[in-house]
Tab-separated table of C-alpha atoms in Angstrom:
chain	number	residue	atom	x	y	z
N	175	UNK	CA	5.694	-18.877	-0.147
N	176	UNK	CA	4.961	-21.763	2.123
N	177	UNK	CA	5.731	-25.287	1.083
N	178	UNK	CA	2.044	-26.133	0.689
N	179	UNK	CA	0.390	-22.873	-0.328
N	180	UNK	CA	1.362	-21.022	-3.469
N	181	UNK	CA	2.867	-21.967	-6.817
N	182	UNK	CA	6.627	-21.804	-7.318
N	183	UNK	CA	8.160	-20.954	-10.686
N	184	UNK	CA	9.314	-23.874	-12.781
N	185	UNK	CA	12.903	-24.843	-12.198
N	186	UNK	CA	13.079	-23.510	-8.662
N	187	UNK	CA	14.241	-26.190	-6.253
N	188	UNK	CA	13.953	-26.282	-2.500
N	189	UNK	CA	15.789	-28.670	-0.191
N	190	UNK	CA	15.650	-28.864	3.569
N	191	UNK	CA	18.130	-30.515	5.877
N	192	UNK	CA	18.604	-30.756	9.607
N	193	UNK	CA	21.619	-28.908	11.003
N	194	UNK	CA	23.554	-30.782	13.652
N	195	UNK	CA	23.064	-29.316	17.092
N	196	UNK	CA	25.505	-31.458	19.117
N	197	UNK	CA	24.876	-34.738	20.989
N	198	UNK	CA	21.315	-35.935	21.186
N	199	UNK	CA	21.714	-37.090	24.772
N	200	UNK	CA	19.079	-36.012	27.268
N	201	UNK	CA	20.079	-32.689	28.895
N	202	UNK	CA	21.235	-32.774	32.500
N	203	UNK	CA	18.738	-31.918	35.232
N	204	UNK	CA	18.553	-28.190	35.804
N	205	UNK	CA	19.645	-27.197	32.292
N	206	UNK	CA	17.123	-25.347	30.132
N	207	UNK	CA	15.417	-27.426	27.443
N	208	UNK	CA	16.841	-27.022	23.951
N	209	UNK	CA	15.091	-24.600	21.616
N	210	UNK	CA	13.507	-25.545	18.292
N	211	UNK	CA	15.935	-27.292	15.932
N	212	UNK	CA	17.649	-25.079	13.385
N	213	UNK	CA	17.114	-26.194	9.827
N	214	UNK	CA	18.273	-25.074	6.422
N	215	UNK	CA	16.058	-24.284	3.460
N	216	UNK	CA	17.629	-23.852	0.032
N	217	UNK	CA	16.049	-22.042	-2.900
N	218	UNK	CA	17.677	-22.428	-6.321
N	219	UNK	CA	17.103	-19.720	-8.925
N	220	UNK	CA	18.347	-21.090	-12.271
N	221	UNK	CA	17.972	-17.823	-14.212
N	222	UNK	CA	20.832	-15.433	-13.439
N	223	UNK	CA	18.841	-12.393	-14.622
N	224	UNK	CA	16.067	-13.196	-12.164
N	225	UNK	CA	18.636	-13.601	-9.402
N	226	UNK	CA	20.136	-10.193	-10.199
N	227	UNK	CA	16.674	-8.601	-9.969
N	228	UNK	CA	15.933	-10.485	-6.757
N	229	UNK	CA	19.089	-9.243	-5.046
N	230	UNK	CA	18.660	-5.646	-6.250
N	231	UNK	CA	21.229	-3.006	-7.112
N	232	UNK	CA	24.177	-3.404	-4.761
N	233	UNK	CA	22.258	-6.238	-3.036
N	234	UNK	CA	19.805	-3.623	-1.713
N	235	UNK	CA	16.813	-5.982	-1.804
N	236	UNK	CA	18.769	-8.833	-0.221
N	237	UNK	CA	19.962	-6.670	2.658
N	238	UNK	CA	16.421	-5.450	3.323
N	239	UNK	CA	15.089	-9.018	3.399
N	240	UNK	CA	17.892	-10.004	5.795
N	241	UNK	CA	16.886	-7.186	8.143
N	242	UNK	CA	13.193	-8.079	7.854
N	243	UNK	CA	13.362	-11.777	8.765
N	244	UNK	CA	14.745	-13.626	11.779
N	245	UNK	CA	16.489	-16.426	9.891
N	246	UNK	CA	20.021	-16.096	8.524
N	247	UNK	CA	20.142	-15.630	4.759
N	248	UNK	CA	23.175	-16.428	2.604
N	249	UNK	CA	23.521	-16.304	-1.173
N	250	UNK	CA	26.125	-18.201	-3.145
N	251	UNK	CA	25.886	-18.311	-6.903
N	252	UNK	CA	22.314	-19.122	-7.828
N	253	UNK	CA	21.418	-20.596	-4.441
N	254	UNK	CA	19.790	-18.916	-1.440
N	255	UNK	CA	20.308	-20.663	1.904
N	256	UNK	CA	17.996	-19.832	4.806
N	257	UNK	CA	18.993	-21.047	8.274
N	258	UNK	CA	16.857	-20.795	11.394
N	259	UNK	CA	13.859	-22.167	13.231
N	260	UNK	CA	11.334	-23.923	10.960
N	261	UNK	CA	8.670	-21.234	11.428
N	262	UNK	CA	11.146	-18.412	10.768
N	263	UNK	CA	12.460	-20.206	7.696
N	264	UNK	CA	8.919	-20.646	6.385
N	265	UNK	CA	8.346	-16.878	6.542
N	266	UNK	CA	11.658	-16.079	4.844
N	267	UNK	CA	10.970	-18.671	2.153
N	268	UNK	CA	7.549	-17.178	1.448
N	269	UNK	CA	9.075	-13.701	1.204
N	270	UNK	CA	11.535	-14.836	-1.463
N	271	UNK	CA	8.872	-16.842	-3.298
N	272	UNK	CA	6.482	-13.876	-3.440
N	273	UNK	CA	9.278	-11.587	-4.643
N	274	UNK	CA	10.225	-14.107	-7.332
N	275	UNK	CA	6.622	-14.227	-8.504
N	276	UNK	CA	6.509	-10.433	-8.699
N	277	UNK	CA	9.597	-10.544	-10.921
N	278	UNK	CA	8.025	-13.226	-13.127
N	279	UNK	CA	4.966	-10.987	-13.563
N	280	UNK	CA	7.222	-8.271	-14.944
N	281	UNK	CA	7.458	-6.124	-11.828
N	282	UNK	CA	10.620	-4.274	-10.846
N	283	UNK	CA	11.299	-4.918	-7.182
N	284	UNK	CA	11.480	-1.904	-4.893
N	285	UNK	CA	12.260	-1.617	-1.202
N	286	UNK	CA	8.654	-0.513	-0.676
N	287	UNK	CA	7.369	-3.710	-2.323
N	288	UNK	CA	9.631	-5.787	-0.059
N	289	UNK	CA	8.395	-4.043	3.105
N	290	UNK	CA	4.775	-4.464	2.091
N	291	UNK	CA	5.314	-8.120	1.152
N	292	UNK	CA	6.847	-8.880	4.553
N	293	UNK	CA	4.088	-6.938	6.325
N	294	UNK	CA	1.302	-8.842	4.552
N	295	UNK	CA	2.904	-12.217	5.245
N	296	UNK	CA	3.378	-11.372	8.918
N	297	UNK	CA	-0.343	-10.566	9.149
N	298	UNK	CA	-1.051	-14.131	8.032
N	299	UNK	CA	-3.833	-13.114	5.643
N	300	UNK	CA	-5.254	-15.392	2.960
N	301	UNK	CA	-4.408	-12.906	0.200
N	302	UNK	CA	-0.990	-13.331	-1.372
N	303	UNK	CA	1.255	-10.256	-1.684
N	304	UNK	CA	2.093	-11.002	-5.331
N	305	UNK	CA	-1.625	-10.892	-6.146
N	306	UNK	CA	-2.291	-7.745	-4.117
N	307	UNK	CA	0.641	-5.827	-5.602
N	308	UNK	CA	-0.260	-6.673	-9.213
N	309	UNK	CA	-3.995	-5.876	-9.101
N	310	UNK	CA	-4.194	-3.165	-11.763
N	311	UNK	CA	-7.080	-0.694	-11.647
N	312	UNK	CA	-6.087	1.869	-14.242
N	313	UNK	CA	-3.151	2.475	-16.587
N	314	UNK	CA	-2.221	5.678	-18.366
N	315	UNK	CA	0.974	6.511	-20.235
N	316	UNK	CA	2.887	3.654	-18.667
N	317	UNK	CA	1.763	4.480	-15.142
N	318	UNK	CA	-0.400	1.945	-13.345
N	319	UNK	CA	-2.714	2.648	-10.416
N	320	UNK	CA	-3.116	-0.311	-8.083
N	321	UNK	CA	-3.516	-1.049	-4.369
N	322	UNK	CA	-0.238	-1.215	-2.478
N	323	UNK	CA	-1.410	-2.693	0.809
N	324	UNK	CA	-3.720	-5.436	1.986
N	325	UNK	CA	-6.127	-2.874	3.434
N	326	UNK	CA	-6.257	-1.014	0.118
N	327	UNK	CA	-6.900	-4.237	-1.796
N	328	UNK	CA	-9.813	-5.111	0.487
N	329	UNK	CA	-11.135	-1.555	0.104
N	330	UNK	CA	-11.051	-1.873	-3.697
N	331	UNK	CA	-12.751	-5.281	-3.509
N	332	UNK	CA	-15.476	-3.757	-1.313
N	333	UNK	CA	-16.109	-1.042	-3.910
N	334	UNK	CA	-16.564	-3.744	-6.549
N	335	UNK	CA	-19.059	-5.726	-4.490
N	336	UNK	CA	-21.135	-3.076	-2.652
N	337	UNK	CA	-23.352	-0.166	-3.673
N	338	UNK	CA	-22.245	2.134	-0.837
N	339	UNK	CA	-18.749	1.973	0.652
N	340	UNK	CA	-17.228	4.100	3.405
N	341	UNK	CA	-13.440	4.389	3.248
N	342	UNK	CA	-12.332	5.609	6.678
N	343	UNK	CA	-8.725	6.113	7.694
N	344	UNK	CA	-5.826	8.526	8.196
N	345	UNK	CA	-4.249	10.797	5.619
N	346	UNK	CA	-2.147	9.145	2.952
N	347	UNK	CA	-3.973	5.817	2.801
N	348	UNK	CA	-5.270	6.365	-0.744
N	349	UNK	CA	-8.955	6.478	0.191
N	350	UNK	CA	-10.010	9.114	-2.339
N	351	UNK	CA	-7.363	8.344	-4.961
N	352	UNK	CA	-8.346	4.685	-5.280
N	353	UNK	CA	-12.047	5.562	-5.274
N	354	UNK	CA	-11.472	7.997	-8.134
N	355	UNK	CA	-9.472	5.387	-10.040
N	356	UNK	CA	-12.397	2.976	-9.678
N	357	UNK	CA	-14.763	5.714	-10.852
N	358	UNK	CA	-12.708	6.373	-13.989
N	359	UNK	CA	-12.456	2.625	-14.589
N	360	UNK	CA	-16.255	2.298	-14.338
N	361	UNK	CA	-16.756	5.234	-16.726
N	362	UNK	CA	-14.343	3.830	-19.304
N	363	UNK	CA	-16.024	0.411	-19.054
N	364	UNK	CA	-19.407	2.140	-19.611
N	365	UNK	CA	-20.716	0.793	-16.309
N	366	UNK	CA	-21.831	4.356	-15.456
N	367	UNK	CA	-22.523	7.441	-17.550
N	368	UNK	CA	-20.934	10.046	-15.303
N	369	UNK	CA	-18.687	10.715	-12.333
N	370	UNK	CA	-19.733	13.097	-9.562
N	371	UNK	CA	-17.102	14.299	-7.088
N	372	UNK	CA	-18.129	16.382	-4.113
N	373	UNK	CA	-16.777	17.818	-0.870
N	374	UNK	CA	-18.210	19.881	1.973
N	375	UNK	CA	-17.307	23.485	1.154
N	376	UNK	CA	-16.989	24.595	4.756
N	377	UNK	CA	-13.641	23.877	6.390
N	378	UNK	CA	-11.523	25.531	9.042
N	379	UNK	CA	-14.392	27.845	9.970
N	380	UNK	CA	-14.558	29.557	6.556
N	381	UNK	CA	-17.938	29.967	4.907
N	382	UNK	CA	-18.238	30.666	1.202
N	383	UNK	CA	-20.265	33.831	1.648
N	384	UNK	CA	-17.443	35.491	3.569
N	385	UNK	CA	-14.706	34.628	1.066
N	386	UNK	CA	-13.719	37.035	-1.731
N	387	UNK	CA	-14.170	36.269	-5.427
N	388	UNK	CA	-16.720	34.609	-7.693
N	389	UNK	CA	-18.397	31.344	-6.733
N	390	UNK	CA	-15.960	29.309	-8.847
N	391	UNK	CA	-13.010	31.121	-7.266
N	392	UNK	CA	-14.435	30.453	-3.810
N	393	UNK	CA	-14.985	26.727	-4.238
N	394	UNK	CA	-11.878	25.972	-6.316
N	395	UNK	CA	-9.451	25.625	-3.354
N	396	UNK	CA	-11.748	23.051	-1.729
N	397	UNK	CA	-12.058	20.991	-4.912
N	398	UNK	CA	-8.509	21.378	-6.252
N	399	UNK	CA	-7.267	18.005	-4.859
N	400	UNK	CA	-10.008	16.265	-6.845
N	401	UNK	CA	-9.013	18.090	-10.039
N	402	UNK	CA	-5.371	17.153	-9.454
N	403	UNK	CA	-6.240	13.468	-9.159
N	404	UNK	CA	-8.352	13.596	-12.317
N	405	UNK	CA	-5.420	15.019	-14.271
N	406	UNK	CA	-3.335	12.009	-13.259
N	407	UNK	CA	-5.968	9.542	-14.459
N	408	UNK	CA	-7.297	11.160	-17.633
N	409	UNK	CA	-5.867	13.125	-20.524
N	410	UNK	CA	-5.925	16.729	-19.205
N	411	UNK	CA	-7.114	17.971	-22.602
N	412	UNK	CA	-10.281	15.864	-22.401
N	413	UNK	CA	-11.285	16.898	-18.877
N	414	UNK	CA	-12.810	20.321	-19.780
N	415	UNK	CA	-14.870	18.660	-22.521
N	416	UNK	CA	-16.082	15.912	-20.183
N	417	UNK	CA	-17.021	18.510	-17.573
N	418	UNK	CA	-18.838	20.655	-20.135
N	419	UNK	CA	-20.838	17.594	-21.201
N	420	UNK	CA	-21.692	16.792	-17.592
N	421	UNK	CA	-19.842	13.470	-17.783
N	422	UNK	CA	-17.641	14.636	-14.916
N	423	UNK	CA	-19.006	16.967	-12.263
N	424	UNK	CA	-16.987	18.447	-9.407
N	425	UNK	CA	-19.131	20.457	-7.015
N	426	UNK	CA	-19.661	21.381	-3.355
N	427	UNK	CA	-21.901	19.114	-1.307
N	428	UNK	CA	-24.616	21.779	-1.124
N	429	UNK	CA	-25.181	21.331	-4.883
N	430	UNK	CA	-26.395	17.757	-4.301
N	431	UNK	CA	-29.551	18.779	-2.447
N	432	UNK	CA	-32.836	17.932	-4.190
N	433	UNK	CA	-31.227	15.745	-6.872
N	434	UNK	CA	-31.488	12.050	-7.763
N	435	UNK	CA	-28.168	10.740	-9.059
N	436	UNK	CA	-28.645	7.752	-11.378
N	437	UNK	CA	-26.141	5.905	-13.603
N	438	UNK	CA	-23.330	7.626	-11.723
N	439	UNK	CA	-20.250	6.889	-9.651
N	440	UNK	CA	-20.459	9.386	-6.780
N	441	UNK	CA	-17.633	10.190	-4.369
N	442	UNK	CA	-17.994	12.280	-1.216
N	443	UNK	CA	-14.548	13.312	0.009
N	444	UNK	CA	-13.625	14.852	3.389
N	445	UNK	CA	-16.853	13.415	4.781
N	446	UNK	CA	-15.725	14.006	8.369
N	447	UNK	CA	-16.745	17.635	7.770
N	448	UNK	CA	-20.389	16.809	7.127
N	449	UNK	CA	-23.096	17.058	9.766
N	450	UNK	CA	-25.403	14.052	10.304
N	451	UNK	CA	-28.108	15.933	8.384
N	452	UNK	CA	-25.781	16.547	5.427
N	453	UNK	CA	-24.684	12.910	5.409
N	454	UNK	CA	-28.295	11.739	5.300
N	455	UNK	CA	-29.074	14.230	2.529
N	456	UNK	CA	-26.126	12.991	0.452
N	457	UNK	CA	-26.761	9.259	0.864
N	458	UNK	CA	-30.414	9.644	-0.088
N	459	UNK	CA	-29.406	11.140	-3.471
N	460	UNK	CA	-28.620	7.576	-4.627
N	461	UNK	CA	-30.435	6.639	-7.832
N	462	UNK	CA	-30.626	3.476	-9.922
N	463	UNK	CA	-27.417	1.918	-11.259
N	464	UNK	CA	-25.262	4.208	-9.135
N	465	UNK	CA	-22.472	3.619	-6.671
N	466	UNK	CA	-21.415	5.813	-3.747
N	467	UNK	CA	-18.015	5.938	-2.054
N	468	UNK	CA	-17.647	8.121	1.045
N	469	UNK	CA	-14.135	8.895	2.289
N	470	UNK	CA	-12.876	10.677	5.385
N	471	UNK	CA	-10.697	10.743	8.475
N	472	UNK	CA	-12.581	11.065	11.765
N	473	UNK	CA	-9.429	12.402	13.466
N	474	UNK	CA	-9.380	15.538	11.269
N	475	UNK	CA	-12.789	17.124	11.816
N	476	UNK	CA	-12.869	20.858	11.004
N	477	UNK	CA	-16.480	21.503	12.044
N	478	UNK	CA	-17.162	24.218	14.648
N	479	UNK	CA	-16.778	23.096	18.244
N	480	UNK	CA	-19.600	20.948	19.499
N	481	UNK	CA	-20.859	20.014	16.016
N	482	UNK	CA	-21.178	16.262	15.541
N	483	UNK	CA	-19.487	14.786	12.480
N	484	UNK	CA	-21.816	12.845	10.212
N	485	UNK	CA	-19.013	10.384	9.516
N	486	UNK	CA	-18.674	9.584	13.219
N	487	UNK	CA	-22.305	8.511	13.649
N	488	UNK	CA	-23.120	6.968	10.266
N	489	UNK	CA	-21.474	3.654	11.097
N	490	UNK	CA	-23.696	3.173	14.131
N	491	UNK	CA	-26.732	3.947	11.981
N	492	UNK	CA	-25.934	1.860	8.884
N	493	UNK	CA	-23.659	-0.888	10.229
N	494	UNK	CA	-26.216	-3.647	9.652
N	495	UNK	CA	-27.699	-2.379	6.383
N	496	UNK	CA	-27.117	-4.812	3.525
N	497	UNK	CA	-25.019	-3.604	0.559
N	498	UNK	CA	-23.326	-0.951	2.725
N	499	UNK	CA	-19.702	-1.633	3.666
N	500	UNK	CA	-17.284	0.134	6.013
N	501	UNK	CA	-13.608	-0.228	5.048
N	502	UNK	CA	-11.248	0.786	7.847
N	503	UNK	CA	-7.735	1.759	6.762
N	504	UNK	CA	-4.854	2.308	9.185
N	505	UNK	CA	-1.325	3.657	9.383
N	506	UNK	CA	-0.090	0.401	7.815
N	507	UNK	CA	-1.931	1.444	4.638
N	508	UNK	CA	-0.186	4.822	4.326
N	509	UNK	CA	1.517	5.040	0.931
N	510	UNK	CA	3.216	8.393	1.328
N	511	UNK	CA	6.629	8.865	2.921
N	512	UNK	CA	7.440	6.224	5.551
N	513	UNK	CA	7.355	8.934	8.247
N	514	UNK	CA	3.688	9.691	7.545
N	515	UNK	CA	2.630	6.339	8.998
N	516	UNK	CA	4.819	6.891	12.045
N	517	UNK	CA	3.381	10.399	12.504
N	518	UNK	CA	-0.168	9.009	12.325
N	519	UNK	CA	0.677	6.420	14.988
N	520	UNK	CA	2.378	9.008	17.205
N	521	UNK	CA	-0.666	11.300	17.124
N	522	UNK	CA	-2.969	8.344	17.838
N	523	UNK	CA	-0.926	7.462	20.930
N	524	UNK	CA	-0.906	11.098	22.037
N	525	UNK	CA	-4.682	11.384	21.604
N	526	UNK	CA	-5.258	8.139	23.504
N	527	UNK	CA	-3.019	9.275	26.362
N	528	UNK	CA	-4.744	12.642	26.543
N	529	UNK	CA	-8.195	11.019	26.621
N	530	UNK	CA	-7.012	8.679	29.366
N	531	UNK	CA	-5.691	11.610	31.401
N	532	UNK	CA	-8.957	13.502	30.974
N	533	UNK	CA	-10.913	10.433	32.063
N	534	UNK	CA	-8.802	10.280	35.212
N	535	UNK	CA	-9.205	13.996	35.861
N	536	UNK	CA	-5.542	14.740	35.160
N	537	UNK	CA	-4.859	17.937	33.254
N	538	UNK	CA	-1.696	17.754	31.202
N	539	UNK	CA	0.123	20.798	29.874
N	540	UNK	CA	1.145	20.330	26.214
N	541	UNK	CA	4.815	19.429	26.010
N	542	UNK	CA	5.022	18.526	29.708
N	543	UNK	CA	4.423	15.267	31.554
N	544	UNK	CA	1.028	14.800	33.151
N	545	UNK	CA	0.586	15.498	36.836
N	546	UNK	CA	2.166	12.707	38.771
N	547	UNK	CA	4.519	12.017	35.855
N	548	UNK	CA	8.237	12.281	36.133
N	549	UNK	CA	10.308	14.602	34.045
N	550	UNK	CA	13.678	13.503	32.716
N	551	UNK	CA	16.553	14.015	35.108
N	552	UNK	CA	18.937	16.801	34.365
N	553	UNK	CA	22.582	15.928	34.410
């Protein structure tokens, strides 16, 4: 937390002193100018229990903070000393201050929370990490659903303040999960009377008419992820009753045609697999006192070759329509295994390189360098 921005817990003391850097005489001609002065910032944590939580088991949290900031960090007793350039110290100080506030709010620090705190502070956003990471949406049996990244928090805020929201981003960014949590929250608060969850039922070239089994057996694999999320947010024993009453409806997109959906929270998942005509059909189902959230990943389109994705073109069509918001999530918002974000970035770079090669008329063979490239030397 910066010296002028956010609140510090009572009893925490910070002192700053200049560290001697040798004679103050003017440097000789030809010598490089001195760098920024190194200063020390001290943070005192009077409560030993808070200090133990701040350092983590086996100093795990402390070591992660040390690796994440440029300044040197030393702990002695109940005092944290940060040494470095003023700007670097300010970042490290804010990291510790945000982590201390998380502890004061009853949170147990994790390495994931530390990484996300550092990432948000480095982005220089107005939102404070301690506020983002404690924004509860839904709680059930001791488990709380909340945004874990700045992008997710802004996505949730957009759902609160707009009638139609598009959540667009790679796999693992919580697009559908957070939308469903907001839907359940709205239902429990009696802001809507029902939840409608839908997906296109044509993926990977399979059409329902050519699949074996009854209609329910055919559509179940497409809708199963939505059922799974519902079971995490509601008592599983109540879900069949709510579905029988029509309070919760899970159905293929084709079932939306010809309907007007009022007093409902409606979620269209996997929207990259809609055509422009299907997207228009779905959006025009909107009735009074309803909210629509559309989620998808434009890099994972399963439509037959040459078919335009409705999610790709809808932004161009509705960008300037009031009360419609487009939330763009990225690899930094991935909340699955750390490698998932790196995989998303790697594929994005590969796609960009391939498009660049195609634009230049260079045909690359998968797994080999492009023409004109240079293979690694063999020793």
